[in-house]
PDB file of C-alpha atoms in Angstrom:
ATOM      1  CA  MET A 236      10.609   5.316  -4.378  1.00 46.00           C
ATOM      2  CA  THR A 237      12.653   2.352  -5.006  1.00 54.00           C
ATOM      3  CA  ASP A 238      14.031   1.001  -1.969  1.00 60.00           C
ATOM      4  CA  PRO A 239      11.541  -0.939   0.893  1.00 60.00           C
ATOM      5  CA  SER A 240      13.900   0.025   3.732  1.00 61.00           C
ATOM      6  CA  ALA A 241      13.265   3.570   2.964  1.00 70.00           C
ATOM      7  CA  SER A 242      11.894   5.834   5.393  1.00 86.00           C
ATOM      8  CA  LEU A 243       9.388   8.504   5.122  1.00 87.00           C
ATOM      9  CA  SER A 244       9.277  11.591   5.977  1.00 92.00           C
ATOM     10  CA  PHE A 245       6.436  12.579   9.842  1.00 94.00           C
ATOM     11  CA  PHE A 246       4.782  14.808   6.945  1.00 95.00           C
ATOM     12  CA  ALA A 247       4.771  12.248   3.942  1.00 94.00           C
ATOM     13  CA  ARG A 248       3.389   9.192   6.131  1.00 93.00           C
ATOM     14  CA  PHE A 249       0.756  12.025   7.657  1.00 95.00           C
ATOM     15  CA  TRP A 250       0.041  13.127   3.560  1.00 95.00           C
ATOM     16  CA  LEU A 251      -0.409   9.203   2.875  1.00 93.00           C
ATOM     17  CA  ALA A 252      -2.844   7.744   5.774  1.00 94.00           C
ATOM     18  CA  TRP A 253      -4.736  11.552   4.345  1.00 96.00           C
ATOM     19  CA  LEU A 254      -5.076  10.283   1.294  1.00 95.00           C
ATOM     20  CA  CYS A 255      -5.625   6.570   1.844  1.00 93.00           C
ATOM     21  CA  PHE A 256      -8.397   7.666   4.796  1.00 95.00           C
ATOM     22  CA  TRP A 257     -10.238   9.735   2.214  1.00 96.00           C
ATOM     23  CA  ARG A 258     -10.059   6.820  -0.651  1.00 95.00           C
ATOM     24  CA  CYS A 259     -10.782   3.978   1.434  1.00 94.00           C
ATOM     25  CA  LEU A 260     -14.124   6.394   2.577  1.00 96.00           C
ATOM     26  CA  VAL A 261     -14.951   7.435  -0.595  1.00 96.00           C
ATOM     27  CA  SER A 262     -14.098   4.761  -2.698  1.00 94.00           C
ATOM     28  CA  GLY A 263     -15.097   0.468  -1.897  1.00 93.00           C
ATOM     29  CA  ASP A 264     -12.579  -0.230  -4.727  1.00 93.00           C
ATOM     30  CA  PHE A 265     -10.209   1.346  -2.839  1.00 92.00           C
ATOM     31  CA  ALA A 266     -11.069   0.064   0.630  1.00 92.00           C
ATOM     32  CA  ARG A 267     -11.270  -3.833  -0.439  1.00 92.00           C
ATOM     33  CA  ALA A 268      -7.440  -3.506  -2.555  1.00 89.00           C
ATOM     34  CA  VAL A 269      -5.700  -2.233   1.130  1.00 89.00           C
ATOM     35  CA  LEU A 270      -7.660  -4.376   3.012  1.00 91.00           C
ATOM     36  CA  PRO A 271      -5.829  -7.498   2.465  1.00 89.00           C
ATOM     37  CA  ALA A 272      -2.468  -5.974   3.658  1.00 87.00           C
ATOM     38  CA  SER A 273      -3.807  -3.673   6.198  1.00 88.00           C
ATOM     39  CA  ARG A 274      -4.748  -7.493   7.930  1.00 90.00           C
ATOM     40  CA  ALA A 275      -1.635  -8.906   6.701  1.00 88.00           C
ATOM     41  CA  TYR A 276       0.582  -5.883   8.219  1.00 87.00           C
ATOM     42  CA  ASP A 277      -1.856  -6.915  11.516  1.00 89.00           C
ATOM     43  CA  ALA A 278      -0.557 -10.490  11.535  1.00 89.00           C
ATOM     44  CA  GLY A 279       3.237  -9.278  10.740  1.00 87.00           C
ATOM     45  CA  GLN A 280       3.076 -10.759   7.721  1.00 85.00           C
ATOM     46  CA  LEU A 281       3.420  -8.496   5.412  1.00 79.00           C
ATOM     47  CA  ASN A 282       6.160  -9.574   3.692  1.00 81.00           C
ATOM     48  CA  LEU A 283       4.160 -12.918   2.015  1.00 80.00           C
ATOM     49  CA  LEU A 284       1.897 -10.708   0.539  1.00 76.00           C
ATOM     50  CA  PRO A 285       2.152 -10.127  -4.239  1.00 79.00           C
ATOM     51  CA  SER A 286       4.941  -7.380  -4.262  1.00 74.00           C
ATOM     52  CA  GLY A 287       2.792  -6.445  -7.457  1.00 66.00           C
ATOM     53  CA  THR A 288       5.337  -6.568  -9.810  1.00 63.00           C
ATOM     54  CA  PRO A 289       4.494  -8.913 -12.817  1.00 56.00           C
ATOM     55  CA  SER A 290       6.087 -11.388 -13.350  1.00 55.00           C
ATOM     56  CA  PRO A 291       8.628 -12.050 -15.784  1.00 58.00           C
ATOM     57  CA  THR A 292       7.511 -13.905 -19.148  1.00 63.00           C
ATOM     58  CA  PRO A 293       9.245 -16.569 -20.696  1.00 61.00           C
ATOM     59  CA  THR A 294      11.041 -16.445 -23.904  1.00 66.00           C
ATOM     60  CA  VAL A 295       9.761 -18.800 -25.751  1.00 67.00           C
ATOM     61  CA  GLU A 296      13.462 -19.416 -28.558  1.00 62.00           C
TER      62      GLU A 296
END
């Protein structure tokens, strides 16, 4: 999914919630990675988090 404004269907959100629930229970690393996003969402600052895309590398001429 490339469009961040596109909404997910109910079943897509349900499946994602199910997967995240179990991954958070099973994997401490996953839970630690999700926690900052969850706190930023609650504070209304989700757009301030890094996007996860690598920054462009400068070209040397």
